Amino acid sequence: MFRSGQFVASHIESVTDEQVQPNGVDLTLGDVLEQVEPGRVGVDGKSVGDREPVDVAGDVFDLDPGGYILQYAETISIPDDHVGFLYPRSTLMRNSCMLNTAVWDAGYEGKGEGLLQVHHPIRLERGARVAQLVLAEAAHADVYDGTYQGERTDE
Ligand SMILES: O=c1ccn([C@H]2C[C@H](O)[C@@H](COP(=O)(O)OP(=O)(O)OP(=O)(O)O)O2)c(=O)[nH]1
């Protein structure tokens, strides 16, 4: 069963009323980065290639077509017995852009990231709502203990 937006909001810091939706919570744009060095996904481990901030005028990102790392502004805690899924705000999609996402594990805490695909130039503003996180009840044996635990929680 998917939980209500109010329930999701109780696991995200910090959230305004405007961000709480019937079935989830809108996440806002923190930063946009561009990968500049190769990463690696191997059988014996992985690494994330270096990234650099993209040009920003004040809080405004004018993005040309390409792939970008989008960092969310909120700290997300996926509670026990749940799994998180994230979807783009449909206005992004309607503007020829897409957010690619992965699974948000029970026990994960941090400010996560997504892959923003820009297929047509778009202007994004820091603090704008760009995505929606939903939580579903889920069985699990262990909780998340990977390398991204606690990411950017000190920001
Ligand atoms: O779109 C997403 C999806 C998930 N996460 C967070 C929550 C998730 O729990 C964590 C780790 O994801 P995953 O388990 O897929 O990472 P991995 O590549 O398997 O690395 P590790 O084994 O170190 O966790 O990243 C994001 O930031 N963005």
CSV table of C-alpha atoms and ligand atoms in Angstrom, one decimal:
chain,number,residue,atom,x,y,z
A,1,MET,CA,0.0,0.0,0.0
A,2,PHE,CA,1.2,3.5,-0.8
A,3,ARG,CA,1.2,5.9,2.1
A,4,SER,CA,-0.3,9.4,2.2
A,5,GLY,CA,1.5,12.6,1.4
A,6,GLN,CA,1.2,13.5,5.1
A,7,PHE,CA,3.0,10.3,6.1
A,8,VAL,CA,5.8,10.9,3.6
A,9,ALA,CA,6.2,14.4,4.8
A,10,SER,CA,6.9,13.2,8.3
A,11,HIS,CA,10.1,11.5,6.9
A,12,ILE,CA,11.4,14.5,5.0
A,13,GLU,CA,13.2,17.6,6.3
A,14,SER,CA,12.2,20.3,5.7
A,15,VAL,CA,8.8,20.4,4.0
A,16,THR,CA,6.4,23.3,3.4
A,17,ASP,CA,2.6,22.8,3.1
A,18,GLU,CA,2.9,23.5,-0.7
A,19,GLN,CA,5.2,20.4,-1.1
A,20,VAL,CA,2.7,18.0,0.5
A,21,GLN,CA,0.7,16.2,-2.2
A,22,PRO,CA,-2.2,13.7,-1.8
A,23,ASN,CA,0.1,10.7,-2.4
A,24,GLY,CA,3.6,12.0,-1.8
A,25,VAL,CA,5.9,15.0,-1.2
A,26,ASP,CA,7.4,17.3,-3.9
A,27,LEU,CA,11.2,17.6,-3.6
A,28,THR,CA,12.9,20.8,-4.6
A,29,LEU,CA,16.1,21.5,-6.6
A,30,GLY,CA,19.2,22.0,-4.6
A,31,ASP,CA,22.0,21.9,-7.2
A,32,VAL,CA,22.8,20.8,-10.7
A,33,LEU,CA,26.2,19.1,-11.5
A,34,GLU,CA,27.8,17.9,-14.7
A,35,GLN,CA,29.9,14.7,-14.7
A,36,VAL,CA,33.5,15.4,-16.0
A,37,GLU,CA,35.3,12.1,-15.4
A,38,PRO,CA,34.3,8.5,-16.0
A,39,GLY,CA,32.8,6.4,-13.3
A,40,ARG,CA,33.0,2.7,-12.9
A,41,VAL,CA,30.6,-0.1,-12.1
A,42,GLY,CA,32.5,-3.4,-11.8
A,43,VAL,CA,31.9,-6.8,-10.2
A,44,ASP,CA,34.3,-5.9,-7.3
A,45,GLY,CA,33.1,-2.4,-6.6
A,46,LYS,CA,32.1,1.0,-8.1
A,47,SER,CA,33.1,4.6,-8.2
A,48,VAL,CA,31.4,7.8,-9.1
A,49,GLY,CA,33.3,10.1,-11.5
A,50,ASP,CA,34.1,13.7,-10.6
A,51,ARG,CA,31.4,16.2,-11.2
A,52,GLU,CA,31.5,20.0,-11.4
A,53,PRO,CA,28.7,22.6,-10.7
A,54,VAL,CA,27.1,24.0,-13.8
A,55,ASP,CA,26.9,27.7,-14.4
A,56,VAL,CA,24.2,29.3,-12.3
A,57,ALA,CA,23.0,33.0,-12.4
A,58,GLY,CA,21.9,33.7,-8.9
A,59,ASP,CA,19.6,30.7,-8.4
A,60,VAL,CA,18.8,30.2,-12.1
A,61,PHE,CA,20.1,27.3,-14.2
A,62,ASP,CA,19.7,27.6,-17.9
A,63,LEU,CA,20.4,24.1,-19.1
A,64,ASP,CA,21.2,23.0,-22.7
A,65,PRO,CA,20.4,19.5,-23.8
A,66,GLY,CA,22.5,16.9,-22.1
A,67,GLY,CA,22.6,14.7,-18.9
A,68,TYR,CA,23.0,16.4,-15.5
A,69,ILE,CA,23.1,15.2,-11.9
A,70,LEU,CA,20.3,16.9,-10.0
A,71,GLN,CA,20.7,17.1,-6.2
A,72,TYR,CA,17.5,17.4,-4.1
A,73,ALA,CA,17.4,20.0,-1.3
A,74,GLU,CA,15.6,17.9,1.3
A,75,THR,CA,16.9,15.2,3.7
A,76,ILE,CA,15.0,12.0,3.1
A,77,SER,CA,14.7,9.1,5.6
A,78,ILE,CA,13.1,6.0,4.3
A,79,PRO,CA,11.4,4.3,7.3
A,80,ASP,CA,11.6,0.6,8.2
A,81,ASP,CA,9.0,-1.5,6.4
A,82,HIS,CA,8.9,0.9,3.4
A,83,VAL,CA,10.5,1.5,0.0
A,84,GLY,CA,10.6,4.8,-1.8
A,85,PHE,CA,10.0,5.7,-5.4
A,86,LEU,CA,10.6,9.0,-7.1
A,87,TYR,CA,8.9,10.5,-10.1
A,88,PRO,CA,9.5,13.7,-12.1
A,89,ARG,CA,7.1,16.5,-11.8
A,90,SER,CA,5.1,16.2,-14.9
A,91,THR,CA,5.9,19.7,-16.0
A,92,LEU,CA,9.5,18.7,-16.5
A,93,MET,CA,8.4,15.8,-18.7
A,94,ARG,CA,6.0,18.0,-20.6
A,95,ASN,CA,9.0,20.3,-21.3
A,96,SER,CA,11.0,17.4,-22.9
A,97,CYS,CA,13.0,16.7,-19.7
A,98,MET,CA,13.1,13.6,-17.6
A,99,LEU,CA,14.4,12.5,-14.2
A,100,ASN,CA,15.8,9.0,-14.0
A,101,THR,CA,15.8,7.5,-10.6
A,102,ALA,CA,16.6,4.2,-8.7
A,103,VAL,CA,15.2,2.5,-5.6
A,104,TRP,CA,15.1,4.3,-2.2
A,105,ASP,CA,15.9,1.6,0.4
A,106,ALA,CA,14.5,1.2,3.9
A,107,GLY,CA,17.0,2.8,6.3
A,108,TYR,CA,18.5,5.2,3.8
A,109,GLU,CA,19.0,8.8,5.0
A,110,GLY,CA,20.3,11.6,2.9
A,111,LYS,CA,19.8,14.2,0.3
A,112,GLY,CA,19.7,12.0,-2.8
A,113,GLU,CA,20.4,12.6,-6.5
A,114,GLY,CA,18.8,11.9,-9.8
A,115,LEU,CA,19.8,12.0,-13.5
A,116,LEU,CA,18.2,14.9,-15.3
A,117,GLN,CA,17.9,14.4,-19.0
A,118,VAL,CA,17.4,17.6,-20.9
A,119,HIS,CA,16.1,17.1,-24.4
A,120,HIS,CA,15.2,20.8,-25.0
A,121,PRO,CA,16.7,23.8,-23.3
A,122,ILE,CA,15.0,24.5,-19.9
A,123,ARG,CA,15.3,27.1,-17.1
A,124,LEU,CA,15.3,25.6,-13.6
A,125,GLU,CA,15.4,27.6,-10.4
A,126,ARG,CA,17.0,26.5,-7.2
A,127,GLY,CA,14.2,25.7,-4.7
A,128,ALA,CA,11.6,24.9,-7.4
A,129,ARG,CA,9.6,21.7,-7.0
A,130,VAL,CA,11.0,19.2,-9.5
A,131,ALA,CA,10.1,15.7,-8.3
A,132,GLN,CA,7.7,13.7,-6.1
A,133,LEU,CA,8.7,11.0,-3.6
A,134,VAL,CA,6.2,8.3,-2.7
A,135,LEU,CA,6.5,5.6,0.0
A,136,ALA,CA,5.1,2.1,-0.2
A,137,GLU,CA,5.0,-0.5,2.5
A,138,ALA,CA,7.6,-3.2,1.8
A,139,ALA,CA,9.1,-6.2,3.6
A,140,HIS,CA,12.9,-6.4,4.0
A,141,ALA,CA,15.5,-8.3,5.9
A,142,ASP,CA,18.2,-5.7,6.3
A,143,VAL,CA,18.3,-1.9,6.2
A,144,TYR,CA,20.3,0.3,3.9
A,145,ASP,CA,24.0,0.4,4.8
A,146,GLY,CA,25.7,1.4,1.5
A,147,THR,CA,28.2,4.1,0.6
A,148,TYR,CA,25.5,6.8,0.1
A,149,GLN,CA,24.2,6.6,3.7
A,150,GLY,CA,24.1,10.1,5.2
A,151,GLU,CA,25.1,11.8,1.9
A,152,ARG,CA,25.0,15.6,2.2
A,153,THR,CA,23.2,15.6,5.5
A,154,ASP,CA,25.7,18.1,6.9
A,155,GLU,CA,24.8,20.7,4.2
B,1,LIG,O1,17.0,7.9,-7.6
B,1,LIG,C1,17.5,7.7,-6.5
B,1,LIG,C2,17.3,6.4,-5.9
B,1,LIG,C3,18.0,6.2,-4.7
B,1,LIG,N1,18.8,7.1,-4.1
B,1,LIG,C4,19.5,6.9,-2.8
B,1,LIG,C5,18.6,6.0,-1.9
B,1,LIG,C6,19.2,4.7,-2.0
B,1,LIG,O2,18.9,3.9,-0.8
B,1,LIG,C7,20.6,5.0,-2.2
B,1,LIG,C8,21.5,3.9,-2.7
B,1,LIG,O3,21.0,3.4,-3.9
B,1,LIG,P1,21.5,2.0,-4.4
B,1,LIG,O4,21.3,1.0,-3.4
B,1,LIG,O5,20.8,1.8,-5.8
B,1,LIG,O6,23.0,2.3,-4.7
B,1,LIG,P2,24.2,1.3,-5.2
B,1,LIG,O7,24.7,1.8,-6.5
B,1,LIG,O8,23.7,-0.1,-5.1
B,1,LIG,O9,25.4,1.6,-4.1
B,1,LIG,P3,25.5,1.0,-2.6
B,1,LIG,O10,25.6,-0.5,-2.7
B,1,LIG,O11,26.7,1.7,-2.0
B,1,LIG,O12,24.2,1.4,-1.9
B,1,LIG,O13,20.6,6.1,-3.1
B,1,LIG,C9,19.0,8.3,-4.7
B,1,LIG,O14,19.7,9.2,-4.3
B,1,LIG,N2,18.4,8.6,-5.9
